[in-house]
XYZ file of C-alpha atoms in Angstrom:
659
model
C 0.068 -0.037 0.070
C 1.639 3.422 -1.031
C 0.594 5.434 2.110
C 2.178 8.521 0.653
C 0.427 8.645 -2.686
C -2.715 8.199 -0.377
C -1.834 11.085 1.784
C -1.362 13.138 -1.344
C -4.899 11.780 -2.464
C -6.251 13.053 0.708
C -4.951 16.629 0.296
C -6.480 16.907 -3.286
C -9.701 15.484 -1.653
C -9.675 18.270 0.449
C -9.813 20.662 -2.659
C -12.626 18.292 -4.088
C -14.321 19.182 -0.503
C -14.126 22.790 -1.017
C -15.566 22.717 -4.324
C -18.668 20.893 -3.116
C -18.865 22.975 -0.117
C -19.208 26.384 -2.183
C -21.507 24.733 -4.259
C -23.619 23.713 -1.279
C -23.152 27.309 0.136
C -24.288 28.696 -3.018
C -27.660 26.595 -3.101
C -28.165 27.555 0.676
C -27.794 31.265 -0.219
C -30.389 31.136 -3.105
C -32.946 29.093 -1.046
C -32.608 31.566 1.984
C -33.231 34.599 -0.551
C -36.155 32.701 -1.800
C -37.458 31.813 1.588
C -37.081 35.681 2.522
C -38.823 36.866 -0.526
C -41.637 34.487 -0.036
C -42.031 35.933 3.554
C -41.885 39.204 2.396
C -44.625 38.366 -0.253
C -46.977 36.842 2.057
C -46.643 39.615 4.712
C -47.179 42.588 2.125
C -49.219 41.321 -0.942
C -50.984 38.037 0.003
C -54.728 37.991 1.123
C -56.372 34.790 2.189
C -59.625 35.841 0.178
C -58.492 37.486 -2.728
C -54.997 35.950 -3.007
C -51.611 37.721 -4.027
C -49.932 39.398 -6.897
C -48.981 36.372 -8.533
C -45.297 35.199 -9.657
C -44.802 38.760 -10.792
C -45.148 40.140 -7.213
C -42.922 37.786 -5.981
C -40.246 37.799 -8.512
C -40.140 41.567 -7.955
C -38.981 41.150 -4.432
C -35.790 40.093 -5.360
C -33.117 42.304 -5.740
C -29.410 42.293 -6.144
C -28.799 44.356 -3.064
C -31.078 42.035 -0.740
C -29.270 38.951 -2.474
C -26.076 40.395 -1.413
C -26.988 41.099 2.063
C -28.448 37.925 2.637
C -25.670 36.052 0.719
C -23.133 37.856 3.306
C -25.239 37.033 6.443
C -25.596 33.346 5.526
C -21.853 33.059 4.245
C -20.570 34.792 7.471
C -22.709 32.351 9.764
C -21.603 29.485 8.163
C -17.976 30.501 8.047
C -18.223 31.478 11.971
C -19.704 28.222 12.978
C -16.924 26.201 10.848
C -14.386 28.042 12.374
C -15.621 27.602 15.903
C -16.114 23.993 15.429
C -12.594 23.591 13.744
C -10.974 25.272 16.677
C -12.732 22.783 19.091
C -12.033 19.775 16.982
C -8.452 20.831 16.024
C -7.324 20.554 19.709
C -6.620 17.164 19.067
C -8.253 13.727 18.858
C -8.803 13.707 22.571
C -11.670 16.605 22.008
C -13.273 14.400 19.444
C -13.528 11.349 21.512
C -14.847 13.207 24.700
C -17.387 14.818 22.703
C -18.672 11.365 21.583
C -18.760 10.204 25.316
C -15.375 8.795 25.485
C -13.368 7.813 28.412
C -9.772 7.163 28.228
C -8.313 3.775 29.146
C -5.306 3.749 31.378
C -2.867 1.146 31.817
C -3.924 0.691 35.354
C -7.302 -0.368 34.379
C -8.341 -3.558 35.848
C -10.790 -4.585 32.954
C -9.414 -7.460 30.834
C -11.183 -6.309 27.891
C -9.877 -2.728 28.136
C -6.415 -4.350 28.624
C -6.641 -6.402 25.539
C -7.467 -3.303 23.532
C -4.600 -1.670 24.948
C -2.139 -4.386 24.030
C -3.530 -4.537 20.545
C -3.125 -0.696 20.030
C 0.577 -1.127 21.458
C 1.440 -3.870 19.029
C -0.205 -2.228 16.239
C 1.598 0.861 16.921
C 5.092 -1.053 16.445
C 3.882 -2.418 13.311
C 2.956 0.625 11.805
C 6.070 2.488 12.616
C 4.138 5.429 15.012
C 4.061 6.416 18.469
C 1.357 4.676 20.460
C -2.067 6.896 20.389
C -4.104 6.962 23.368
C -6.953 4.735 23.562
C -10.593 5.611 24.635
C -13.512 3.578 24.952
C -17.201 4.409 24.351
C -18.701 2.777 27.629
C -22.404 3.347 26.712
C -22.308 1.807 23.300
C -23.614 -1.470 22.473
C -22.846 -1.433 18.637
C -19.415 -2.649 17.451
C -17.790 0.246 15.966
C -14.414 2.180 16.337
C -12.751 5.469 15.026
C -9.518 7.145 15.031
C -9.694 11.188 15.222
C -6.924 13.914 15.346
C -5.302 16.368 13.107
C -1.786 14.584 12.932
C -0.368 11.137 14.135
C 1.026 13.028 17.396
C -2.421 14.051 18.678
C -4.323 10.948 17.382
C -6.251 8.734 19.531
C -8.049 5.475 18.742
C -11.565 4.764 20.220
C -13.840 1.663 20.397
C -17.252 1.104 21.489
C -17.824 -0.880 24.636
C -19.715 -3.377 22.139
C -16.475 -3.723 20.085
C -14.278 -4.653 23.141
C -17.062 -7.114 24.281
C -18.093 -8.995 21.378
C -15.086 -9.272 19.054
C -12.462 -11.927 19.556
C -8.810 -10.663 19.648
C -7.994 -11.301 15.951
C -11.390 -9.548 15.051
C -10.620 -6.716 16.951
C -7.078 -6.488 15.851
C -8.536 -6.037 12.404
C -10.655 -3.404 13.284
C -8.141 -1.298 15.012
C -5.556 -1.840 12.280
C -8.282 -0.314 9.962
C -8.372 2.983 12.074
C -4.675 3.053 12.084
C -4.470 2.983 8.450
C -6.586 6.177 8.557
C -4.062 7.811 10.586
C -1.392 6.765 8.017
C -3.499 7.804 4.858
C -4.050 11.396 6.086
C -7.615 10.903 6.611
C -8.173 12.264 10.126
C -7.296 15.786 9.186
C -9.776 15.583 5.916
C -12.268 14.110 8.402
C -12.016 16.919 10.923
C -12.027 19.584 8.124
C -15.074 17.952 6.633
C -16.707 17.829 10.032
C -16.082 21.481 10.715
C -17.385 22.804 7.319
C -20.558 20.680 7.243
C -21.495 21.747 10.889
C -21.663 25.377 9.313
C -24.096 24.049 6.664
C -26.370 22.065 8.982
C -26.193 24.916 11.496
C -29.049 26.853 9.309
C -31.367 24.230 10.337
C -30.637 24.171 13.888
C -31.221 27.948 13.707
C -34.855 27.078 12.185
C -35.603 24.665 14.897
C -34.656 27.239 17.344
C -37.027 29.937 15.810
C -39.956 27.484 15.521
C -39.680 26.437 19.068
C -39.410 30.042 20.194
C -42.325 30.754 17.863
C -44.399 28.318 19.298
C -43.570 29.364 22.812
C -44.494 33.024 21.988
C -47.683 32.270 20.669
C -48.739 29.909 23.320
C -47.756 32.524 26.028
C -49.666 35.510 24.199
C -53.225 36.208 24.412
C -52.947 38.310 21.433
C -51.473 36.729 18.334
C -48.795 39.480 16.980
C -47.610 39.321 13.629
C -43.844 38.801 14.857
C -44.891 35.757 16.914
C -46.988 34.183 14.012
C -44.030 35.012 11.719
C -41.195 32.997 13.741
C -42.781 29.585 13.285
C -42.863 30.119 9.657
C -39.494 31.193 9.327
C -38.396 28.568 11.567
C -40.138 25.988 9.350
C -38.450 27.377 6.251
C -34.953 27.564 7.666
C -35.452 23.841 9.021
C -36.456 22.707 5.310
C -33.199 24.610 4.159
C -31.254 22.894 6.966
C -32.764 19.579 5.912
C -31.668 20.096 2.537
C -28.206 21.133 3.818
C -28.064 18.015 5.804
C -28.601 16.256 2.567
C -25.762 18.023 0.826
C -23.910 17.384 3.783
C -24.437 13.764 3.592
C -23.883 13.556 -0.141
C -20.350 15.252 0.307
C -19.449 12.953 3.013
C -20.341 9.885 0.961
C -18.555 11.048 -2.069
C -15.310 11.236 -0.014
C -15.551 8.599 2.520
C -16.848 5.475 0.895
C -13.737 4.633 -1.091
C -11.669 5.519 1.817
C -12.910 2.641 3.666
C -12.136 0.092 1.028
C -8.563 1.289 1.114
C -8.551 1.173 4.900
C -10.048 -2.127 5.110
C -7.032 -3.355 2.529
C -4.302 -1.434 4.912
C -5.682 -3.385 7.804
C -5.038 -6.717 6.067
C -1.327 -5.237 5.134
C -0.856 -4.408 8.891
C -1.758 -7.657 10.248
C -1.100 -10.013 7.442
C -4.233 -11.652 7.637
C -7.626 -10.836 6.245
C -9.811 -13.290 8.370
C -9.629 -10.725 11.271
C -11.474 -7.690 9.751
C -13.562 -9.666 7.560
C -14.882 -11.587 10.533
C -15.501 -8.640 12.353
C -17.654 -7.110 9.638
C -19.355 -10.529 9.650
C -20.202 -10.142 13.404
C -21.691 -6.804 12.906
C -24.079 -8.061 10.332
C -25.196 -10.801 12.645
C -25.303 -8.626 15.778
C -28.632 -6.955 16.531
C -27.030 -3.898 17.545
C -25.010 -3.912 14.629
C -22.415 -0.925 14.402
C -24.990 1.838 15.473
C -23.872 4.491 17.944
C -26.353 6.343 19.946
C -24.452 9.422 20.880
C -25.916 12.900 19.853
C -22.583 14.010 18.017
C -22.574 10.649 16.211
C -24.053 11.484 13.059
C -21.683 14.735 12.736
C -19.016 12.520 12.873
C -20.190 9.553 11.150
C -17.535 9.434 8.284
C -14.726 8.908 10.657
C -16.531 5.513 12.208
C -15.507 1.965 11.178
C -19.305 1.296 10.434
C -22.459 3.202 9.832
C -23.712 4.837 13.252
C -27.465 5.307 12.167
C -29.744 2.822 10.408
C -29.474 3.155 6.538
C -33.206 4.161 6.793
C -32.242 7.390 8.333
C -29.218 8.359 6.182
C -29.948 10.122 2.818
C -26.604 8.992 1.787
C -24.586 6.255 3.217
C -20.772 7.114 4.433
C -19.730 3.620 4.038
C -20.020 1.092 1.683
C -22.638 -1.712 2.205
C -21.185 -4.693 4.618
C -21.619 -7.493 1.913
C -19.380 -5.545 -0.367
C -16.722 -4.769 2.279
C -16.727 -8.498 3.017
C -16.481 -9.942 -0.384
C -13.691 -7.532 -1.264
C -11.876 -9.143 1.688
C -12.968 -12.717 1.445
C -13.989 -14.142 -1.849
C -15.214 -17.289 -0.537
C -17.827 -15.762 1.629
C -21.114 -17.905 1.944
C -23.046 -14.923 2.607
C -23.769 -15.926 6.163
C -23.082 -13.601 8.862
C -21.598 -14.510 12.326
C -24.288 -15.189 14.924
C -22.893 -14.638 18.545
C -24.623 -14.278 21.708
C -24.232 -10.895 23.411
C -21.591 -10.639 25.851
C -22.616 -8.742 28.917
C -20.214 -6.740 31.006
C -18.098 -8.783 33.270
C -19.939 -11.897 32.957
C -17.199 -13.704 30.496
C -13.783 -12.538 31.851
C -11.070 -13.102 29.476
C -8.215 -15.601 30.477
C -5.227 -14.245 31.528
C -3.276 -15.784 28.591
C -5.834 -13.876 26.069
C -5.115 -10.448 28.021
C -1.152 -10.756 27.964
C -0.756 -12.001 24.235
C -0.384 -8.429 22.916
C 2.695 -7.777 25.386
C 4.383 -10.710 23.905
C 3.406 -9.820 20.298
C 4.237 -6.154 20.852
C 7.760 -7.676 21.720
C 7.988 -9.585 18.689
C 6.820 -6.734 16.506
C 9.454 -4.784 17.882
C 12.112 -7.012 16.562
C 10.989 -6.083 13.389
C 10.284 -2.423 13.733
C 13.757 -1.278 15.276
C 14.221 -0.189 11.776
C 11.283 1.853 11.512
C 9.300 3.704 14.310
C 7.877 7.306 15.266
C 6.359 9.663 13.064
C 5.178 13.219 13.427
C 5.439 16.913 12.349
C 7.753 19.556 13.762
C 7.939 23.236 14.070
C 11.439 25.061 14.797
C 13.915 23.309 16.591
C 14.921 24.636 20.447
C 17.716 27.218 19.993
C 19.635 25.430 22.787
C 20.495 22.695 20.305
C 21.406 25.132 17.376
C 24.942 25.996 18.766
C 25.886 22.724 19.721
C 28.132 20.544 17.990
C 27.728 16.799 17.100
C 29.618 14.114 18.891
C 31.664 11.770 16.901
C 29.545 8.417 16.028
C 31.775 6.510 18.261
C 30.530 7.871 21.297
C 26.908 8.548 22.468
C 24.314 6.916 20.313
C 26.658 4.755 17.980
C 29.043 3.356 21.112
C 29.046 -0.100 22.000
C 27.005 -2.176 19.565
C 27.798 -0.564 16.195
C 28.675 -3.787 14.679
C 25.311 -5.274 15.033
C 23.129 -5.667 12.001
C 19.806 -4.658 11.474
C 18.186 -7.959 11.760
C 19.416 -8.915 15.380
C 19.305 -5.857 17.303
C 16.265 -6.030 19.050
C 14.456 -8.704 20.826
C 11.599 -8.632 23.235
C 11.742 -5.699 25.440
C 12.586 -6.584 29.000
C 9.331 -7.004 31.172
C 10.751 -4.695 34.124
C 11.567 -1.939 31.621
C 8.377 -2.314 29.741
C 6.299 -2.214 32.960
C 8.188 1.030 34.122
C 6.866 3.034 31.241
C 3.581 2.392 31.835
C 3.043 5.258 34.261
C 4.295 8.882 33.959
C 6.827 8.915 36.665
C 8.514 5.821 35.162
C 8.216 6.896 31.564
C 10.070 10.394 32.233
C 12.583 8.538 34.456
C 13.196 6.039 31.551
C 13.795 9.355 29.101
C 16.477 10.641 31.559
C 17.860 7.251 32.124
C 18.603 6.669 28.103
C 20.270 9.781 28.154
C 22.522 9.287 31.150
C 23.249 5.589 30.381
C 25.256 6.123 27.181
C 27.654 8.783 29.140
C 31.083 7.917 30.959
C 30.902 8.069 34.842
C 32.153 11.647 35.242
C 29.478 12.986 32.713
C 26.780 10.825 34.558
C 27.578 12.664 37.788
C 26.668 16.079 36.227
C 23.423 14.829 34.751
C 22.593 12.885 37.904
C 23.287 16.443 40.003
C 20.888 18.130 37.654
C 17.928 15.613 38.699
C 19.337 16.081 42.150
C 18.506 19.914 42.163
C 14.947 19.237 40.410
C 11.844 18.929 42.766
C 10.239 15.885 41.306
C 9.766 13.598 44.091
C 11.042 9.889 43.442
C 12.557 10.572 39.990
C 16.135 10.648 40.958
C 15.709 7.445 42.965
C 13.884 5.850 40.045
C 16.579 6.709 37.302
C 19.168 5.235 39.644
C 17.291 1.822 39.690
C 16.538 1.927 35.972
C 20.218 2.736 34.881
C 21.767 -0.696 35.145
C 19.179 -2.118 33.156
C 19.084 0.696 30.569
C 22.690 0.098 30.197
C 22.230 -3.644 29.204
C 19.503 -2.646 26.515
C 20.347 -3.202 22.878
C 20.571 0.018 21.043
C 17.782 -1.052 18.568
C 15.429 -1.301 21.763
C 15.662 2.352 22.781
C 13.143 3.910 20.536
C 10.560 1.042 20.728
C 10.920 1.362 24.332
C 10.090 5.167 24.150
C 7.166 4.599 21.712
C 5.598 2.338 24.249
C 6.006 5.054 26.876
C 4.219 7.912 24.782
C 0.440 7.058 26.468
C 1.957 7.630 29.810
C 3.957 10.818 28.910
C 0.635 12.229 27.228
C -1.120 11.866 30.542
C 1.156 14.516 32.196
C -0.364 17.735 33.117
C 0.840 20.681 30.974
C 2.910 21.962 33.895
C 4.437 18.723 34.199
C 5.009 18.224 30.841
C 6.845 21.923 30.626
C 8.772 20.710 33.825
C 10.038 17.164 32.119
C 10.855 18.739 28.925
C 13.167 21.502 30.546
C 14.686 18.947 32.887
C 15.504 16.612 29.898
C 17.166 19.457 28.060
C 19.159 20.482 30.968
C 20.482 16.664 31.350
C 21.168 16.597 27.668
C 23.241 19.784 27.970
C 25.009 18.867 31.549
C 28.174 17.591 29.549
C 28.549 20.619 27.358
C 27.827 18.586 24.014
C 25.094 16.932 22.087
C 25.483 13.770 20.719
C 23.383 12.447 17.669
C 21.223 10.196 19.796
C 20.341 12.884 22.349
C 19.287 15.137 19.446
C 16.985 12.407 17.892
C 15.412 11.400 21.284
C 14.886 15.013 22.155
C 13.173 15.663 18.776
C 11.120 12.591 18.766
C 9.807 13.439 22.321
C 9.014 17.091 21.153
C 7.105 16.026 18.120
C 5.102 13.462 19.531
C 4.190 15.321 22.773
C 4.242 19.021 21.905
C 0.938 18.665 20.064
C -0.635 17.173 23.186
C 0.194 20.242 25.260
C 1.021 23.393 23.006
C -0.651 24.448 19.942
C 1.777 23.489 17.185
C 1.693 25.190 13.659
C 1.741 22.211 11.063
C 4.212 22.665 8.215
C 2.813 23.508 4.652
C 4.348 21.972 1.424
C 6.504 24.480 -0.453
C 9.015 22.107 -2.343
C 7.521 20.053 -5.182
C 11.035 19.216 -6.837
C 14.187 17.824 -5.679
C 16.262 20.647 -6.947
C 14.731 23.027 -4.575
C 16.346 21.073 -1.603
C 19.689 20.402 -2.799
C 21.571 22.224 0.019
C 19.593 20.900 2.997
C 19.888 17.507 1.423
C 23.575 17.854 1.197
C 23.754 18.682 5.022
C 21.503 15.802 5.778
C 22.860 13.105 3.774
C 26.476 14.154 4.826
C 25.697 13.777 8.474
C 24.285 10.267 7.945
C 27.204 9.071 5.544
C 29.614 9.848 8.339
C 27.610 7.879 10.716
C 28.122 4.343 9.221
C 31.310 2.205 9.328
C 31.509 1.999 5.608
C 32.909 4.224 2.833
C 31.152 7.762 3.570
C 31.577 8.806 0.043
C 30.326 5.780 -1.769
C 27.344 5.816 0.833
C 26.750 9.792 0.109
C 27.123 9.087 -3.790
C 24.572 6.284 -3.559
C 21.917 8.574 -1.968
C 22.624 11.435 -4.178
C 22.282 8.810 -7.336
C 18.848 7.475 -6.157
C 17.436 11.272 -5.920
C 18.925 12.220 -9.229
C 21.223 14.704 -7.969
C 24.511 15.394 -9.522
C 27.639 17.772 -8.724
C 26.927 17.210 -4.860
C 30.170 16.906 -2.738
C 30.316 15.268 0.669
C 30.797 17.451 3.506
C 33.740 16.826 5.822
C 32.663 15.878 9.257
C 33.701 19.454 10.879
C 31.185 21.132 8.548
C 28.356 18.904 9.961
C 26.950 21.138 12.800
C 23.512 20.463 14.567
C 22.508 23.828 13.540
C 22.786 23.262 9.989
C 21.552 19.648 10.388
C 18.482 20.858 12.155
C 17.801 23.735 9.617
C 18.171 21.193 6.854
C 15.530 18.539 8.424
C 13.165 21.325 8.970
C 13.486 22.274 5.434
C 13.019 19.075 4.106
C 9.783 18.920 6.273
C 8.287 21.424 3.700
C 8.555 19.257 0.964
C 5.431 17.848 -0.855
C 4.129 14.404 0.345
C 5.182 12.523 -2.643
C 8.938 13.729 -2.469
C 9.647 12.811 1.161
C 9.380 8.856 0.617
C 12.276 9.309 -2.100
C 14.173 11.289 0.685
C 13.808 8.404 3.071
C 14.505 5.789 0.541
C 17.846 7.507 -0.565
C 18.722 7.690 3.279
C 17.707 4.154 3.933
C 20.132 3.038 0.933
C 23.042 5.017 2.118
C 22.514 3.639 5.769
C 22.726 0.106 4.302
C 25.666 0.782 2.138
C 28.034 -1.350 3.926
C 25.363 -4.080 4.409
C 24.462 -3.340 7.906
C 22.486 -0.528 9.601
C 24.171 0.525 12.889
C 22.018 1.907 15.546
C 22.987 5.622 15.004
C 21.886 5.310 11.404
C 18.777 3.940 12.355
C 17.888 6.245 14.783
C 18.675 8.993 12.551
C 16.178 8.055 9.895
C 13.488 7.464 12.193
C 14.062 11.013 13.562
C 14.212 12.511 10.220
C 11.006 10.863 9.163
C 9.332 11.871 12.252
C 10.457 15.645 11.834
C 9.428 15.402 8.103
C 6.034 14.110 9.282
C 6.375 11.220 6.990
C 5.380 7.547 8.002
C 8.129 5.010 7.490
C 6.072 1.983 6.117
C 7.213 -1.714 5.997
C 8.403 -1.355 2.463
C 10.860 1.342 3.669
C 12.244 -0.635 6.515
C 16.171 -0.612 6.926
C 16.276 -4.311 7.688
């Protein structure tokens, strides 16, 4: 599956959405003008006994001046409502999940079904080369459904209904969650948020009509004397409700036009993630044979129907379906399907507990997936780098990130994560201590003392002691296990409060700077954490594509590829030339190591982040070829490619793995 092409298509679909939205707005403006003219015609010229002045009188009430005023009022109202809704939803997937009644699932949950969901999300995050998103459950929904929401992978959440957690077995639930992960990687989430925001502006006209209709009825009922204004309110309200209903039909058409093919794509991507088509196919069969189906009863569900795994309302009540029929989706996944849905008795809460083996399977699988995922990893967007890093110099590859195990190959450098370390990052204090320990463990004894002194001067109770406990185990970690371990820690870090996150970020930066130098691993780790966590606590401006052609980014590519070439154990010039050949660049010379500063490297990576979507995978592929030029990929090369992919906001799917 070409995720990058799909992301580019999602951006083109945004333009398609704008065209449809403008057409719907034009129709609404015309209808509102027609309603106002009808209201004036009835009020001025129409008499119940003798009639009115006919069509001539009605058409005479139209004027360009009135059309402009009404059009401006409608456009301003729709634009304002859409903007407000965008600001609400763009704060992250958390806002969407909570608006639909979602509750965040924490690692400390005693519910075995929720633990199973957490394990599945964790293992699929590693398989999809992305940080672990927060998991939400919709506890009051019996239907089998799920969704992914957010503006970018850093603030994404995955949510499942209680019905999905209870009714589906592990394989089926894995298929459903993998479907939602594909929406994250395909760039569908941001489009879904934009779609919901714009369409809320259209349907708001109907909400105003409903309000006026109720107010008019209330006013008439309370008044002994039926005034003209109170009598007119229900008429205007009814007219606006009709226009709102037509707007809802237009909104449904727009959602259906954009969403249906994306569901087929997400189903196919789920098979790619899980390497098994039976999971998602059986989940769809269970939905077809389950009485509540995939219905969701939250009041806001229809507004967000296009982001769900299945239909949230019965087809009878939907003018245009946002999802293909179940039968068609199943047949695309299972050609041998006999047409029979899976009938399954409804599982009631806590009456059929899972076995301990079923609950814990996810941790083991996540560890196995981590072995394959050391080559890829975390993906997210970046704004500018911190000034503290700009004046630093690179440490040689023989120290820091690259020390100790540089002779290992990509295929054998990360086994199962140690259980003690895995468990320690499941809560916030342990996750923050792990980040500090990963930095300190790479240093000589004297430098470690300076870093521990920084922690000793901080007021975070228990952090220094926990770092001291973790250090011996972290030193024994294989370098290929470091990034998968931090990916596992992301949900716990996202549960920090904003002041706690600011303190953590400041402390980590102080620890990194405590020895007066910043090696490449420290830079990569800090950038990854910033890119995953900043959107959770701060408003981050997303980069906009500016560079469509590779020739526009020759200078930053030279800087980035030179740094990568110097980190390997093979011939740096040959690795650099191989990358340039892959990109079709001629006349570029390898920079000497002394010219490779963190400041220039950071600026180069930031510039590459502004490339168009289809250009980014070419750059990453060239970096992967350069890293593997000597037949093996050392940890510092791997972590560098992962960090660059994160800063560029570009997923690193399996076909671009460095193994």
